[in-house]
Amino acid sequence: MRIDKFLADNSIGTRKEIKAIIKAGRILVNDKQVSDPGMHIDPEKDEVICDGSVITYERFHYYMLNKPAGVVSSTREGASVTVVELLSDEGVKNLSPIGRLDKDTVGLLLLTDDGALLHDLISPSKHVGKEYLVVPEHSLTDDDLKKLEEGVDIGDDKPTIPAKAHMEEDGLHLIIYEGRFHQVKRMLEAVGNKVTYLKRLKMGELSLDPDLGEGEYRKLTLEELELIKN
Ligand code: URA
């Protein structure tokens, strides 16, 4: 692999910045200063150092974002800011969100350039649990909770598959195992209610880091990556 590609894959900078970094003599490969951006290295064996720090090769990138309201998950909605744009400083190409959240929904959104994992996690057959905090317009009865858990008609061919629903101090905690369009909002409508605030708290076993403010993101830890890969 070319050293400039290796450095770009590891978010050291854009190709142009990397050229300048190499020219400035800031990159060492096996203790020798690099001058040629086209030099070939073996990412598994060679030791690459940038400004004194060893760079461990990362083929793919995985981030957790606390999505703020007003930002869209897709890349196609004209004038709106997209979640991918929030991570543009990372300089990672081909990042995509793993699943979508509505523009007004906040909370846990994962982004990656690992196409295989992306495909796996959004596959409907995987039934990955997604936990939401819902603030409903008015309070829910035990009967409403039971209906949400058993499955409700939201106007599709089939009712929703069994979910988990319980009330906590901050609102309704709803875990769904599908990802239909506006699913939580439509489920609340199906029991005569309305969502006034929606936040995703968990995907599978992975929880939103409570230290991330809205709009903040960070890389997943290795432990977190294991949690979602399993
Ligand atoms: N369900 C919704 O209605 N909206 C979301 O953003 C996520 C789940």
Short mmCIF file of N, CA and C and ligand atoms in Angstrom, two decimals, residues 67 73 100-106 130 132 176 178-187 195 198 200, ligand 1:
data_model
loop_
_atom_site.label_atom_id
_atom_site.label_comp_id
_atom_site.label_asym_id
_atom_site.label_seq_id
_atom_site.Cartn_x
_atom_site.Cartn_y
_atom_site.Cartn_z
N LYS A 67 -26.78 12.45 17.61
CA LYS A 67 -27.37 13.28 16.54
C LYS A 67 -28.21 14.40 17.14
N SER A 73 -30.27 12.38 8.21
CA SER A 73 -29.40 11.20 8.13
C SER A 73 -29.06 10.86 6.69
N ARG A 100 -31.33 5.07 9.78
CA ARG A 100 -31.68 6.48 9.71
C ARG A 100 -32.43 6.94 10.94
N LEU A 101 -32.27 8.21 11.27
CA LEU A 101 -33.13 8.84 12.27
C LEU A 101 -33.81 10.02 11.58
N ASP A 102 -35.04 10.32 11.98
CA ASP A 102 -35.73 11.47 11.39
C ASP A 102 -34.98 12.76 11.73
N LYS A 103 -35.29 13.80 10.97
CA LYS A 103 -34.62 15.09 11.18
C LYS A 103 -34.79 15.60 12.62
N ASP A 104 -35.97 15.38 13.20
CA ASP A 104 -36.21 15.91 14.55
C ASP A 104 -35.84 14.90 15.65
N THR A 105 -35.35 13.72 15.29
CA THR A 105 -34.95 12.72 16.30
C THR A 105 -33.50 12.95 16.71
N VAL A 106 -33.22 12.76 17.99
CA VAL A 106 -31.84 12.95 18.48
C VAL A 106 -31.31 11.59 18.97
N LYS A 130 -33.56 -1.74 18.95
CA LYS A 130 -33.22 -0.31 19.04
C LYS A 130 -34.09 0.30 20.14
N TYR A 132 -35.57 3.39 22.27
CA TYR A 132 -35.87 4.82 22.17
C TYR A 132 -36.47 5.34 23.46
N ILE A 176 -37.69 -1.57 19.77
CA ILE A 176 -38.29 -2.19 18.58
C ILE A 176 -37.21 -2.99 17.85
N GLU A 178 -37.47 -3.76 14.47
CA GLU A 178 -37.55 -3.50 13.03
C GLU A 178 -37.13 -2.05 12.83
N GLY A 179 -37.14 -1.59 11.60
CA GLY A 179 -36.78 -0.20 11.35
C GLY A 179 -37.63 0.37 10.24
N ARG A 180 -38.96 0.35 10.47
CA ARG A 180 -39.83 0.89 9.41
C ARG A 180 -39.83 2.41 9.47
N PHE A 181 -40.24 3.00 8.34
CA PHE A 181 -40.26 4.45 8.20
C PHE A 181 -41.11 5.08 9.31
N HIS A 182 -40.57 6.04 10.03
CA HIS A 182 -41.28 6.74 11.13
C HIS A 182 -41.94 5.76 12.09
N GLN A 183 -41.30 4.63 12.33
CA GLN A 183 -41.99 3.55 13.05
C GLN A 183 -42.50 3.96 14.43
N VAL A 184 -41.63 4.58 15.23
CA VAL A 184 -42.05 4.89 16.61
C VAL A 184 -43.20 5.89 16.60
N LYS A 185 -43.09 6.89 15.74
CA LYS A 185 -44.16 7.91 15.67
C LYS A 185 -45.48 7.26 15.26
N ARG A 186 -45.40 6.35 14.30
CA ARG A 186 -46.63 5.71 13.83
C ARG A 186 -47.17 4.74 14.88
N MET A 187 -46.29 4.13 15.66
CA MET A 187 -46.78 3.23 16.72
C MET A 187 -47.53 4.03 17.79
N VAL A 195 -45.80 11.54 19.43
CA VAL A 195 -44.44 11.73 19.96
C VAL A 195 -44.14 13.23 20.02
N LEU A 198 -38.14 12.47 20.68
CA LEU A 198 -37.68 11.10 20.40
C LEU A 198 -36.16 11.05 20.40
N ARG A 200 -32.84 8.15 20.40
CA ARG A 200 -32.39 6.75 20.40
C ARG A 200 -31.30 6.61 21.45
N1 URA B 1 -38.95 5.97 14.63
C1 URA B 1 -39.35 7.20 14.22
O1 URA B 1 -40.54 7.47 14.11
N2 URA B 1 -38.40 8.09 13.92
C2 URA B 1 -37.09 7.86 14.06
O2 URA B 1 -36.26 8.74 13.81
C3 URA B 1 -36.68 6.58 14.51
C4 URA B 1 -37.65 5.66 14.78
#
